[in-house]
Each structure stands twice: as C-alpha cells, then as structure tokens.
Coordinates of C-alpha atoms in Angstrom, one line a residue:
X1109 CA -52.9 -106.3 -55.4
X1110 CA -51.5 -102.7 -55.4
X1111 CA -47.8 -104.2 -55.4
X1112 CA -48.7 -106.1 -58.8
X1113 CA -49.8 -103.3 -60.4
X1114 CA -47.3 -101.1 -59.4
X1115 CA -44.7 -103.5 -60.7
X1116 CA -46.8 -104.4 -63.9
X1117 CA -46.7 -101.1 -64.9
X1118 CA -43.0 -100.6 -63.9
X1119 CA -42.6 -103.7 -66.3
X1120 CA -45.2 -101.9 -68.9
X1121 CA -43.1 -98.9 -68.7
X1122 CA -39.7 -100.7 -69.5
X1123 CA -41.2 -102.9 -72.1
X1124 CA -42.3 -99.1 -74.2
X1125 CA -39.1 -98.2 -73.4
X1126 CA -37.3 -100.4 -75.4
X1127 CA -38.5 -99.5 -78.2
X1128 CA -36.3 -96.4 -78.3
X1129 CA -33.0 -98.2 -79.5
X1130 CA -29.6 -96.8 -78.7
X1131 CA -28.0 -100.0 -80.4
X1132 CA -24.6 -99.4 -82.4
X1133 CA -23.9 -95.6 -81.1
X1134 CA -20.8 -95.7 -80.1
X1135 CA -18.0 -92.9 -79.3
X1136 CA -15.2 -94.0 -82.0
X1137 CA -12.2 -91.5 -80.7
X1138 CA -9.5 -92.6 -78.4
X1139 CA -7.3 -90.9 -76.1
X1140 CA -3.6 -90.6 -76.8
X1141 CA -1.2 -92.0 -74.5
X1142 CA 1.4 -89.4 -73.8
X1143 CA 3.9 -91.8 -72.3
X1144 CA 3.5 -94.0 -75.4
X1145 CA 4.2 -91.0 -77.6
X1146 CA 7.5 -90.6 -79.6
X1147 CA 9.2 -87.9 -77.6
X1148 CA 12.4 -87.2 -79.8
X1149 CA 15.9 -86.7 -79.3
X1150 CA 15.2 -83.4 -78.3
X1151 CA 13.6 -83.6 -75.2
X1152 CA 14.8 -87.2 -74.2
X1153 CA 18.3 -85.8 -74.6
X1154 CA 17.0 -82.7 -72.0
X1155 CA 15.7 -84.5 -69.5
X1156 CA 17.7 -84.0 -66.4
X1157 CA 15.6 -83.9 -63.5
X1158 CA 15.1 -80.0 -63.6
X1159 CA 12.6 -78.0 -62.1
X1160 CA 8.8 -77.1 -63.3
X1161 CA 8.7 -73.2 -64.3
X1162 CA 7.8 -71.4 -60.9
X1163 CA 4.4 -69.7 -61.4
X1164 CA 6.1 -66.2 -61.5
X1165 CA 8.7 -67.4 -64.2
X1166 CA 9.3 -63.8 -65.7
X1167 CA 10.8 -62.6 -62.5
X1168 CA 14.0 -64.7 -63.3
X1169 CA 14.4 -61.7 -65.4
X1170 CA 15.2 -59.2 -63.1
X1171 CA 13.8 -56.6 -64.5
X1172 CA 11.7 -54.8 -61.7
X1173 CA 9.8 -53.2 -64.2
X1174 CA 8.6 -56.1 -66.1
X1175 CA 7.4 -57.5 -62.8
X1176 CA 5.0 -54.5 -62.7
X1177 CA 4.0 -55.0 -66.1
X1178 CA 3.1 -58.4 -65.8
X1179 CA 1.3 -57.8 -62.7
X1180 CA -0.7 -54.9 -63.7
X1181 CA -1.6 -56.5 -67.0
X1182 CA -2.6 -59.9 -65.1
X1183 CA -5.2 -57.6 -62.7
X1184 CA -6.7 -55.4 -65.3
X1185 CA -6.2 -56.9 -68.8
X1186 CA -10.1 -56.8 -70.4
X1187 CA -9.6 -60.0 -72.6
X1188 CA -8.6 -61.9 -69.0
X1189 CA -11.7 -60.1 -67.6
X1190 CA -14.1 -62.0 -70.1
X1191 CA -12.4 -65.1 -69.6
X1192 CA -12.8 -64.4 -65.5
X1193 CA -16.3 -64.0 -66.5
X1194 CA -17.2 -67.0 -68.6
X1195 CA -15.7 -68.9 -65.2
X1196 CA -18.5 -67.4 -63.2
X1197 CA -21.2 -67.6 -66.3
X1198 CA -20.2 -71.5 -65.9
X1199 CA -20.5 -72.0 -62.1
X1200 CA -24.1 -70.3 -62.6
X1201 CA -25.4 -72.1 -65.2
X1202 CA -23.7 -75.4 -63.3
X1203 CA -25.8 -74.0 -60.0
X1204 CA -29.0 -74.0 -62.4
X1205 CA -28.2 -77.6 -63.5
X1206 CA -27.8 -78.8 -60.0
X1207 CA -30.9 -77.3 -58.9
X1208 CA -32.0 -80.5 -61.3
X1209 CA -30.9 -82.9 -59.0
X1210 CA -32.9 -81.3 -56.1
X1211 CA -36.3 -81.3 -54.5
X1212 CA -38.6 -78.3 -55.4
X1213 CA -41.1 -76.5 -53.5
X1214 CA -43.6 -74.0 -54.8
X1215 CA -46.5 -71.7 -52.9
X1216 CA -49.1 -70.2 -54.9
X1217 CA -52.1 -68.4 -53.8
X1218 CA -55.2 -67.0 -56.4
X1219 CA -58.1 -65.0 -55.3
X1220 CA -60.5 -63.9 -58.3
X1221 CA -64.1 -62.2 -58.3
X1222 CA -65.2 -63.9 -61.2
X1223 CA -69.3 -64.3 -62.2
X1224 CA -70.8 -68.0 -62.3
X1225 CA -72.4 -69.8 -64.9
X1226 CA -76.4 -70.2 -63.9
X1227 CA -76.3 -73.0 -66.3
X1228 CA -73.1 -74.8 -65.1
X1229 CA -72.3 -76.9 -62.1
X1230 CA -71.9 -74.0 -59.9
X1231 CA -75.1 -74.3 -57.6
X1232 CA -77.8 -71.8 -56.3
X1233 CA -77.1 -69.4 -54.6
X1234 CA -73.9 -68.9 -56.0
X1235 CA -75.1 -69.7 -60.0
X1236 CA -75.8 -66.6 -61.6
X1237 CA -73.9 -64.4 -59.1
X1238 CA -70.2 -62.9 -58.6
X1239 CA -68.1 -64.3 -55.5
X1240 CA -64.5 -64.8 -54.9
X1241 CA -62.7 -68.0 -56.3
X1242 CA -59.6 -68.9 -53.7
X1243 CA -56.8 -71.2 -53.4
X1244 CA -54.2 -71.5 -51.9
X1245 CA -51.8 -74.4 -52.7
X1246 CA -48.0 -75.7 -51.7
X1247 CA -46.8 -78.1 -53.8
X1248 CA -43.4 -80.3 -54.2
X1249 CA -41.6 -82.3 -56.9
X1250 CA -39.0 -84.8 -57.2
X1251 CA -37.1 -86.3 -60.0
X1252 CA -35.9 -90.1 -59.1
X1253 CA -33.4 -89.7 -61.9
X1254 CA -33.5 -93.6 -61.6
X1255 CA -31.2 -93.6 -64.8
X1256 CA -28.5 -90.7 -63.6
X1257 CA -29.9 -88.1 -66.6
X1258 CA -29.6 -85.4 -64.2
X1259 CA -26.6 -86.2 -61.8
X1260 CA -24.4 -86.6 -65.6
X1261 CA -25.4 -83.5 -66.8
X1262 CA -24.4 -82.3 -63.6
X1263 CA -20.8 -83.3 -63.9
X1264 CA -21.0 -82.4 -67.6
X1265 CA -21.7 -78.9 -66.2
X1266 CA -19.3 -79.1 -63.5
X1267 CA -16.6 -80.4 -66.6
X1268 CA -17.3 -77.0 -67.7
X1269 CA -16.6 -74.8 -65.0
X1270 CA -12.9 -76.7 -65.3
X1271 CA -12.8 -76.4 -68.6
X1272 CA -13.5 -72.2 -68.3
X1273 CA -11.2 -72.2 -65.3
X1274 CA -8.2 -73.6 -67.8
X1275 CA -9.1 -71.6 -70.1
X1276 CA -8.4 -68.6 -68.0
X1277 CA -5.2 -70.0 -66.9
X1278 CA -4.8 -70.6 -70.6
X1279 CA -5.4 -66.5 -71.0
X1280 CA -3.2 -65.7 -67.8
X1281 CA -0.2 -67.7 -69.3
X1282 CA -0.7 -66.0 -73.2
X1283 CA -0.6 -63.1 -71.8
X1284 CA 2.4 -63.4 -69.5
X1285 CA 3.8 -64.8 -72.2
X1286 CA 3.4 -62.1 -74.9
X1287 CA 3.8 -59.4 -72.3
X1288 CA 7.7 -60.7 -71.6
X1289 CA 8.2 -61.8 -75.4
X1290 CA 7.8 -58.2 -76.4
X1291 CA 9.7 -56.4 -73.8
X1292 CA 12.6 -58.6 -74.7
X1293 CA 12.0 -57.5 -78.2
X1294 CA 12.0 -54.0 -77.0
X1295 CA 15.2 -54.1 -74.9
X1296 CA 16.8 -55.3 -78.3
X1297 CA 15.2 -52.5 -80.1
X1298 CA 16.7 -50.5 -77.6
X1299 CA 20.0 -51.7 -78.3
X1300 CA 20.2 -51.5 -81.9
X1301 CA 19.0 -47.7 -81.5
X1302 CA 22.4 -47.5 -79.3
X1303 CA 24.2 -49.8 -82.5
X1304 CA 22.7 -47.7 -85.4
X1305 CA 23.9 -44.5 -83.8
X1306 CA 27.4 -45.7 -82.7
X1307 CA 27.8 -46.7 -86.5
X1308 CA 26.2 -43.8 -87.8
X1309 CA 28.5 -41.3 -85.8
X1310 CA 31.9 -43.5 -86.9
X1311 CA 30.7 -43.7 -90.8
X1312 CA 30.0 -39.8 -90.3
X1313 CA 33.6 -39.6 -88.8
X1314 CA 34.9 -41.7 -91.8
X1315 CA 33.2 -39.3 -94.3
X1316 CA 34.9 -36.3 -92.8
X1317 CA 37.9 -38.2 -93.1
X1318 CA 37.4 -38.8 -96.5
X1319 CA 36.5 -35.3 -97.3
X1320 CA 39.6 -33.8 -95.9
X1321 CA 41.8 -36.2 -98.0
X1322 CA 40.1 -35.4 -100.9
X1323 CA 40.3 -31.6 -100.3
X1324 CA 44.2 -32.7 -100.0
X1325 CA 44.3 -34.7 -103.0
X1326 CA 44.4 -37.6 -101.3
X1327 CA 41.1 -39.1 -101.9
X1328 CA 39.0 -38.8 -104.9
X1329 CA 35.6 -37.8 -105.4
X1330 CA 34.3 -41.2 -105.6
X1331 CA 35.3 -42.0 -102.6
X1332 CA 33.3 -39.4 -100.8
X1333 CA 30.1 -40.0 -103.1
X1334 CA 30.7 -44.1 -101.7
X1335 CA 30.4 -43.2 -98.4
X1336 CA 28.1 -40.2 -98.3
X1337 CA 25.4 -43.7 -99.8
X1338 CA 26.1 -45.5 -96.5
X1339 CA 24.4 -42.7 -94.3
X1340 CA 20.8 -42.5 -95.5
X1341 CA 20.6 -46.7 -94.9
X1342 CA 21.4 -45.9 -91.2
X1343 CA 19.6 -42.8 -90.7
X1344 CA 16.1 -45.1 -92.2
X1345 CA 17.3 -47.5 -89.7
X1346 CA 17.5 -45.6 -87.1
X1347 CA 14.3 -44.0 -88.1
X1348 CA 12.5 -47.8 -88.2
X1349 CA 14.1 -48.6 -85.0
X1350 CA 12.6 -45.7 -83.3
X1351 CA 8.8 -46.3 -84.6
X1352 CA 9.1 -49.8 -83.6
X1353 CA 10.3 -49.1 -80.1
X1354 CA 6.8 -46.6 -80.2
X1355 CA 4.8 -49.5 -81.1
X1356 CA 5.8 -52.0 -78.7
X1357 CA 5.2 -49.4 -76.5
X1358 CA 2.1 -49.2 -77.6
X1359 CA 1.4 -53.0 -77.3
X1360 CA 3.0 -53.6 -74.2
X1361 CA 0.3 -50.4 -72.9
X1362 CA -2.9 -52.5 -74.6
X1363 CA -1.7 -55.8 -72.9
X1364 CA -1.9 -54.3 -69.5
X1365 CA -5.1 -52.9 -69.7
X1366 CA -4.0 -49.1 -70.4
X1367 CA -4.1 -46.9 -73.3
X1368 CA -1.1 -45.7 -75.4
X1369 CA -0.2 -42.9 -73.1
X1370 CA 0.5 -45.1 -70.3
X1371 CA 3.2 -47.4 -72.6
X1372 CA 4.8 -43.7 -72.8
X1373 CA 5.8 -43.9 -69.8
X1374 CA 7.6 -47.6 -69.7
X1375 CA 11.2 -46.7 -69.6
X1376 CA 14.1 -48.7 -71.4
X1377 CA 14.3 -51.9 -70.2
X1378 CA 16.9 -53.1 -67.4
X1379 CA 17.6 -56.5 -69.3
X1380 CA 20.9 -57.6 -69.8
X1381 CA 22.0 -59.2 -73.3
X1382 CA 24.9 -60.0 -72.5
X1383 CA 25.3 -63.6 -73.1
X1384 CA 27.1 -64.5 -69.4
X1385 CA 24.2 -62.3 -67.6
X1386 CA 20.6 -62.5 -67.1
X1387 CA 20.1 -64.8 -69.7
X1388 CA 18.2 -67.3 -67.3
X1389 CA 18.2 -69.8 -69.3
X1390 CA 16.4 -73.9 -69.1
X1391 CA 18.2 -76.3 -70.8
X1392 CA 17.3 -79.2 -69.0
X1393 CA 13.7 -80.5 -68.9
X1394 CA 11.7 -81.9 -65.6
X1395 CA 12.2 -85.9 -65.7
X1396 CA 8.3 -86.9 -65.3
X1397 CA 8.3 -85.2 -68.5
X1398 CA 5.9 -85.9 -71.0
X1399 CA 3.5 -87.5 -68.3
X1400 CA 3.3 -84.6 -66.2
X1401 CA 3.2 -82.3 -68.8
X1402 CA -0.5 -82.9 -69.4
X1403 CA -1.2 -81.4 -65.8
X1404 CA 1.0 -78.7 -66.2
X1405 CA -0.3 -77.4 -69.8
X1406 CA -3.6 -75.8 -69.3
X1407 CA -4.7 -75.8 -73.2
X1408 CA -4.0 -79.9 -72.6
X1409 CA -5.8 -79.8 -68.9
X1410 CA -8.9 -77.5 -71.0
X1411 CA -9.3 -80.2 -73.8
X1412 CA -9.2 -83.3 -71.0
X1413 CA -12.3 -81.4 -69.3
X1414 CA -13.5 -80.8 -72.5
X1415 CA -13.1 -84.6 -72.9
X1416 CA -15.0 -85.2 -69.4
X1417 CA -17.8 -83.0 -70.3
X1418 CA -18.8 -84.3 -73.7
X1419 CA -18.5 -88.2 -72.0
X1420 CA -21.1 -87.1 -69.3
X1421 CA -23.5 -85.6 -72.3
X1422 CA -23.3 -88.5 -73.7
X1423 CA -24.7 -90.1 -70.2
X1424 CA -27.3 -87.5 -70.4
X1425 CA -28.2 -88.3 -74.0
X1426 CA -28.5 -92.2 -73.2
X1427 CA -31.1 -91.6 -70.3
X1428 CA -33.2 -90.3 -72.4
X1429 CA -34.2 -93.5 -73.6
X1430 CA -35.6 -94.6 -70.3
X1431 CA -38.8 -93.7 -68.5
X1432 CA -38.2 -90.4 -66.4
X1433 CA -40.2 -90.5 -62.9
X1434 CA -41.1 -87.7 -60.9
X1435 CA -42.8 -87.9 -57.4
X1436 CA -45.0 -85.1 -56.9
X1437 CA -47.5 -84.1 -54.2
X1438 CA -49.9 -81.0 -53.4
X1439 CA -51.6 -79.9 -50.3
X1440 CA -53.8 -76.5 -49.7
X1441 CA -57.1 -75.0 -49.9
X1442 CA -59.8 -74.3 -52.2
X1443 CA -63.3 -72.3 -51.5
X1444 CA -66.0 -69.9 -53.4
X1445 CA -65.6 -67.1 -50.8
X1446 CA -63.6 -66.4 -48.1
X1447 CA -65.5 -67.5 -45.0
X1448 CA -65.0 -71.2 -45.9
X1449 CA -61.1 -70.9 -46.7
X1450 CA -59.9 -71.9 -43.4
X1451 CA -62.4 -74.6 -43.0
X1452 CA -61.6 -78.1 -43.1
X1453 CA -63.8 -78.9 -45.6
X1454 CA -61.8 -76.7 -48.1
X1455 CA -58.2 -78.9 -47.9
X1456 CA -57.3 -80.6 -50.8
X1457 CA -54.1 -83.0 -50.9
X1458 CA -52.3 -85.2 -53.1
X1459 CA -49.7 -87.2 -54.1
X1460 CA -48.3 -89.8 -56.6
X1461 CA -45.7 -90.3 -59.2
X1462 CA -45.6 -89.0 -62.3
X1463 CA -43.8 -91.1 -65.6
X1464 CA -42.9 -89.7 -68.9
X1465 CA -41.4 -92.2 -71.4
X1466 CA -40.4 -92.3 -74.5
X1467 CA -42.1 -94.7 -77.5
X1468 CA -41.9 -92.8 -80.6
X1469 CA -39.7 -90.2 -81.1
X1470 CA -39.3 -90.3 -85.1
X1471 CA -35.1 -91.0 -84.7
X1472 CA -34.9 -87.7 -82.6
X1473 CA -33.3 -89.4 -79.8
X1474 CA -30.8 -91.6 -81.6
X1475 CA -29.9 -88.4 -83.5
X1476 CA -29.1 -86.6 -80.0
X1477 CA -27.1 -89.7 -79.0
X1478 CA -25.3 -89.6 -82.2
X1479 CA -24.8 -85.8 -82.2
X1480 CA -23.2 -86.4 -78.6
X1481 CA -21.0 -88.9 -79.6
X1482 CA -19.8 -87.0 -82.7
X1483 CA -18.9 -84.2 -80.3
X1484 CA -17.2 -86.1 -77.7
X1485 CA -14.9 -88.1 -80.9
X1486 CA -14.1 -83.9 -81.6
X1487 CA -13.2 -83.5 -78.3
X1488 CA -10.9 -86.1 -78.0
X1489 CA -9.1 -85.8 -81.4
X1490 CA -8.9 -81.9 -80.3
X1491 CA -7.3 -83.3 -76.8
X1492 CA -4.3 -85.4 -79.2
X1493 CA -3.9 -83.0 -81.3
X1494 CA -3.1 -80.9 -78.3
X1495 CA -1.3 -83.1 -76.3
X1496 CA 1.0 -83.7 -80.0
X1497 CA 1.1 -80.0 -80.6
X1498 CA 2.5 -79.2 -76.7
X1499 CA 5.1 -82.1 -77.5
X1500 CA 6.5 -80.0 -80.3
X1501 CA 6.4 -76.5 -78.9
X1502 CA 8.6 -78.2 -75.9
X1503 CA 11.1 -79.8 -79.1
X1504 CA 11.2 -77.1 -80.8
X1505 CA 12.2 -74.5 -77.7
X1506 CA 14.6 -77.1 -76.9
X1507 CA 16.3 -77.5 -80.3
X1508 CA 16.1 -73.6 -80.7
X1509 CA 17.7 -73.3 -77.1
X1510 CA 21.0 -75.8 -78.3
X1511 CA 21.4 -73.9 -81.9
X1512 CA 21.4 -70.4 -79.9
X1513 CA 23.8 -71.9 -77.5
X1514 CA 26.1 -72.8 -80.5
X1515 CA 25.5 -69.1 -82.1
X1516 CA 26.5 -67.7 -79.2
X1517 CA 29.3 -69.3 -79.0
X1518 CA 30.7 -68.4 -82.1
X1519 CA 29.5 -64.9 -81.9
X1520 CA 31.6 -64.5 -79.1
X1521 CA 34.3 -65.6 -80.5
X1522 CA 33.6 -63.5 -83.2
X1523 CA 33.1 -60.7 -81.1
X1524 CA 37.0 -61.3 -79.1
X1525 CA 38.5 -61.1 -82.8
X1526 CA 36.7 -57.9 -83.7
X1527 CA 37.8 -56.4 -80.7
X1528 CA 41.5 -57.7 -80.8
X1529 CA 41.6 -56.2 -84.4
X1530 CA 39.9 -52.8 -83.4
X1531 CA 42.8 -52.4 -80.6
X1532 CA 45.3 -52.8 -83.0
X1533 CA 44.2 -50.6 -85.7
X1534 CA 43.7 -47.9 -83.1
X1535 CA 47.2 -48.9 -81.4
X1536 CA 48.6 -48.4 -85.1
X1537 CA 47.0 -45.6 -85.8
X1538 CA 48.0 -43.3 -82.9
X1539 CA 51.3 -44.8 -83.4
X1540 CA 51.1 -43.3 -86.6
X1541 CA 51.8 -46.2 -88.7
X1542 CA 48.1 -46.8 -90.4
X1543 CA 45.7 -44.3 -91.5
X1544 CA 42.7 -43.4 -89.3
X1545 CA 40.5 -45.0 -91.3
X1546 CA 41.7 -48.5 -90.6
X1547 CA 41.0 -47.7 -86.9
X1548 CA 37.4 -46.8 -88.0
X1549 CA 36.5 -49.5 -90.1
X1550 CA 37.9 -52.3 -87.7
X1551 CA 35.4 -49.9 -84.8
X1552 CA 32.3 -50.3 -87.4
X1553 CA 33.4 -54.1 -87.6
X1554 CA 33.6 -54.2 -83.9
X1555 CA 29.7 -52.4 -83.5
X1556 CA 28.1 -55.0 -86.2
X1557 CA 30.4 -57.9 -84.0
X1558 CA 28.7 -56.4 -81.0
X1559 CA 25.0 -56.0 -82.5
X1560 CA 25.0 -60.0 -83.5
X1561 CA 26.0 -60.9 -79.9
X1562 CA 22.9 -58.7 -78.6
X1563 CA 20.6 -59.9 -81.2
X1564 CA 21.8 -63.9 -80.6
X1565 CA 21.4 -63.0 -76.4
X1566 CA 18.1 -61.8 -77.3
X1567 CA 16.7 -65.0 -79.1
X1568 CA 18.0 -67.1 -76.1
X1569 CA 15.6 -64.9 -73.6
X1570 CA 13.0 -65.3 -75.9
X1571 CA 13.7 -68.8 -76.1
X1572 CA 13.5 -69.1 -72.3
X1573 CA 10.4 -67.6 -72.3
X1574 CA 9.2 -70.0 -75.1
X1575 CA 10.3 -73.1 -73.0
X1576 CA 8.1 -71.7 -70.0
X1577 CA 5.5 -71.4 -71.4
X1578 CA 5.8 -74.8 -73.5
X1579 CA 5.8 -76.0 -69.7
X1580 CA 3.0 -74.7 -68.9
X1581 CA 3.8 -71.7 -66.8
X1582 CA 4.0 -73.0 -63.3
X1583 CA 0.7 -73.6 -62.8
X1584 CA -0.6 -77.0 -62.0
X1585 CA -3.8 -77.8 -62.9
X1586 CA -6.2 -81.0 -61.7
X1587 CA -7.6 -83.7 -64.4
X1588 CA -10.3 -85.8 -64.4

C-alpha cells in the first residue's frame, strides 16, 4: 500500500507541475563558425605555418630594460590585482554553490529557564513553576536535485571562474601590450629629441652663415629675418618632445604599479630603429589560423565561458519548473529539566522527504526562463562580435605590417639619396667650389631623410607588437 501512495503522490506531484509551462522559450542566438568566416586576403595571403607568439613575446625586443618593466608591472600592477581578485571572489562564491550539491549536517543545542503555563498542557508539578527547557538536536538534509538545478548552476559557477580567469589573462596581455607600445613610442621620442637638436644646431649654423654674408654684403636682410623664423618652430619642438618623453615616463611608472618618481628613473631606451635591426618583425601568420585563434585570444576564450555560463543558467532556470525534493532527517533529545536529558525516554528521531513544487507562480518563472535566455542570446552575439572583431585586429596588423614594409623601403632609398647628395655638397664645399650653405641644407635634408626612416622603423615595432597581441599573446587558454 505504501509503494502506491508513494508513487501516487510522485504522479500527483508531476501532474501540479505541469502546470508551470516552459513552452516556446527558446534561446534564439547562434554561434559563429570561425572556420566558416570570410578571413580576407590579408591573412589568407600570411598564412605560412609560423609560430604562435611565445608567452614572453616583448623579449624579442632586446631591450633588458623593458623586460624589467614588463615584469614588474605584471607583479604589482593594481588594476591586475583586482582582476587576480575577482578570480578568487569567483572560486568562493563557486565553493558556496557547490556546497548546494552536498549533504548538510547541523548540531544545535537550547537550554532555557522559562516559567509554565498553569493553564496549558504543561502538567503539575511542573504547571505554574520555572524549570529548564532542553534539547539537543543533530539534523541532516539532502537535496535529490532529481532535475540537475543545482549541479547546472554549479557549472554555471564554475563557467565563471573561467570566465574571471580570461579576463585576467585578458588584463595581463593589455597591459603587456600598452607597457611595450609606449616604450616604443618613447624610444622614438627619444630619437626625434636627437633629430630636433641636430637640425636645430645646422639651421643655427646656417644663420651665422647668413649673418656674416650679410655683414659682407653678400646676403640681405631678408635673408637673415627667413631664417632667424625657422628657429622658434624647432626650439617648440624640441620643447614638446621633451614634455612628452616626461609623460610617457609618467605612464610607463603608473603601468607598473609605481608612482611618477619611479618612471624618473627609466633610462633611454636600448631599442634599435634601424630598419635591418631589432625590428623583430611577424609577417607570416600560424596555419591553424582562424580556428585556433579562438583558444589563443582570451577576450574570445572569456566570451565562450561567458557563453557556457549563461547555457547552464538557463538549466537552472528550467528546473525550476519541477518539484524540488529534499530528504531530511533529525535525531536528539528533548526534556523539562536536566535529570531526564540523558534518558531514553527523552530521544526524538525522524526522517522523511520533503517536496516543494511549483503550481502558481503568476508568470514569475517563465519570466526568469525568458530573462535567462535573453542573457545567454547577449552572450553569444557578444562571443561573434568578438570572434569578428579579433579577425580584423589580425587584418588590419597584417595589412599595416605590408604598407610599413613598402614605406620602409622607399624611405631607405630615400634616405641613400639624401646621404649621396649630402657627401657631395660637403665634398664641394671643402673643395671650395659651392658655398657652405649648400653642404648645410643637403645635412638638414639628410636629418629629416633620417627622422622618417626612424619614425617608419618605429610603426613596424609597434605593429609587431599589435600582431602579438591580435594573437593572443602566447597564452593558450582551454574552451568549453
């Protein structure tokens, strides 16, 4: 007889159940295929079969103090702190959820003087009179979780202790990133400081020039007032070189975790710019390119646990609809007074299952199913637009990468003539056969020949570090 009621009331419980309906809630977002994505001419043209980034990427540089840099800012930058910490925040609030999925235990004990009703159930002698009230109880619960509510929104929780974890690696590679980026920029700076002054000591010698033919008759006026013009441009050049040198100083000092006094002390920069050295440049791309891309990219990797989580809320949100059974028991002792607590007579036991379904819920629980579902078709449209957006960083570093190559090129053919033509002027001039401001102006052609060629070098390291960090960074990362 038990066995038919048990199952009557199992069927009962089902039967109620139903009437919450989940019908037509449906996740409408799909996943983007990278494989089946239009790559482009840019990248299909690169792929060659070359390596991933290595994890330490920057250190291609050779520049022993950006490796310090990047190192120290890596172990004591306060924005990668907080993202360190949501990590942690996640695994504990994932240990909380898990705890779900566990058996639980509880002890309680109570001992109160309290004084009895006469005219209640307590009876004589104890009815009218204080005495103690004790109990002492251990007691134990169990959720079946026949439906998997708390096992989803376990691996929802887990989902988001990758997710934080990417998003640190996210942090780590950002700040790498902008750490190299702007000591490239200030090893230009550095070099156009060198440039502005070079030009400003030849236009200086070209004025004096000037000056002494006109004290001769040989120049007029004019031709002093033209060039004394030139010198306050260079000098405010020289003057905005020099304060943004100070502030990428200052930002290089903030990225490692230090104040401005420390980016005082970062000395110029050992990169080389010349366009044949230390350029360590990528222009080939890996072949399992853009397949493998999504496990090297930790934005992509972030948004595909983001993906995962929001599918196993959506489990959650879907058990709700069913009964929820718990199996709970008790056992301890209860007596008036503490002579009788130890006594037999004073056990008390128990056990049983307890069920909690739902039968009317006004729309609340389709409204959390639909609310799930909304945020998991975000997540995945946030996970293509990603995976889309990664594509073009990867294009465009490429296509950057080929035009630089083609600058370069010219500027150092540029850069041959200017220097050809400076040798002659000075050869003529010594010779006696031109004046010496011939030999200066080709020199001042020479410097601005010389500045392009640094400035063109400079984009290609930037580039490189653009196209490593397109690549993710060197870090692989797992997927669900």
């Amino acid at each position: 007889m038990k066995p038919f009621r048990l199952a009557a009331a199992a069927t009962l419980a089902l039967t109620l159940a139903a009437c919450a309906d989940m019908g037509g809630i449906a996740p409408q977002a799909r996943k983007i295929d990278a494989t089946s994505v239009n790559a482009g001419s840019a990248i299909n043209g690169s792929v060659t079969g070359a390596a991933w980034p290595r994890e330490q990427w920057w250190e291609a540089l050779q520049d022993p103090q950006l490796n310090r840099l990047v190192a120290g800012a890596l172990a004591d930058n306060p924005s990668l702190h907080a993202a360190q910490a949501r990590v942690r925040q996640a695994r504990a609030l994932a240990g909380m959820t898990e705890a779900a999925t566990l058996p639980r235990v509880d002890a309680a004990a109570s001992a109160q003087r309290e004084l009895f009703s006469a005219n209640a159930m307590v009876p004589p002698p104890l009815a009218g009179n204080y005495a103690w009230n004790n109990t002492a109880m251990l007691s134990g619960s169990y959720d079946l979780d026949l439906w998997g509510r708390d096992h989803a929104a376990l691996a929802a929780a887990l989902g988001e202790v990758q997710l934080a974890s990417a998003e640190t690696q996210m942090a780590r590679l950002a700040l790498a990133s902008a750490i190299v980026r702007s000591y490239i920029q200030l090893a230009l700076d550095y070099t156009l400081e060198d440039s502005a002054a070079a030009m400003l000591a030849q236009r200086e010698r070209l004025l004096e020039l000037t000056r002494r033919r006109h004290a001769a008759g040989l120049a007029s006026a004019i031709d002093v007032t033209s060039i004394e013009t030139t010198l306050p441009a260079v000098r405010r050049e020289q003057e905005q070189i020099g304060t943004a040198i100070a502030l990428l100083r200052n930002q290089l000092a903030a990225l490692i975790g230090k104040g401005p006094g420390d980016g005082e002390s970062i000395a110029r920069p050992g990169l080389t710019l010349a366009p044949d050295q230390g350029a360590a440049r990528a222009t080939g791309l890996p072949a399992a390119l853009p397949a493998e891309l999504l496990g090297r990219r930790p934005d992509i990797a972030a948004q595909r646990w983001r993906v995962e989580a929001a599918a196993r809320r959506i489990d959650v949100a879907k058990a709700a609809f069913y009964p929820n059974i718990n199996l709970t028991a008790f056992a301890g002792v209860q007596a008036l007074g503490f002579g009788h607590l130890l006594e037999a007579g004073s056990a008390m036991r128990g056990i049983g299952p307890a069920i909690s379904l739902p039968v009317f819920e006004g729309g609340r629980l389709r409204s959390q199913l639909a609310g799930q579902s909304a945020v998991y078709d975000g997540a995945v449209e946030q996970y293509n637009a990603t995976v889309l957006h990664a594509l073009e960083e990867v294009a465009n570093a490429i296509t950057r990468d080929r035009a630089e190559q083609e600058q370069a090129r010219l500027t150092r053919q540029a850069l041959a003539t200017a220097r050809q033509a400076h040798q002659l002027a000075e050869q003529a001039w010594r010779a006696g056969l031109t004046d010496q401001a011939n030999e200066i102006a080709a020199r001042l052609a020479l410097l601005q020949e010389q500045r392009q060629v640094a400035q063109v070098a400079s984009r290609q390291l930037d580039n490189y570090a653009e196209l490593m960090a397109a690549l993710g960074g060197g870090v692989k990362l797992d997927l669900p």
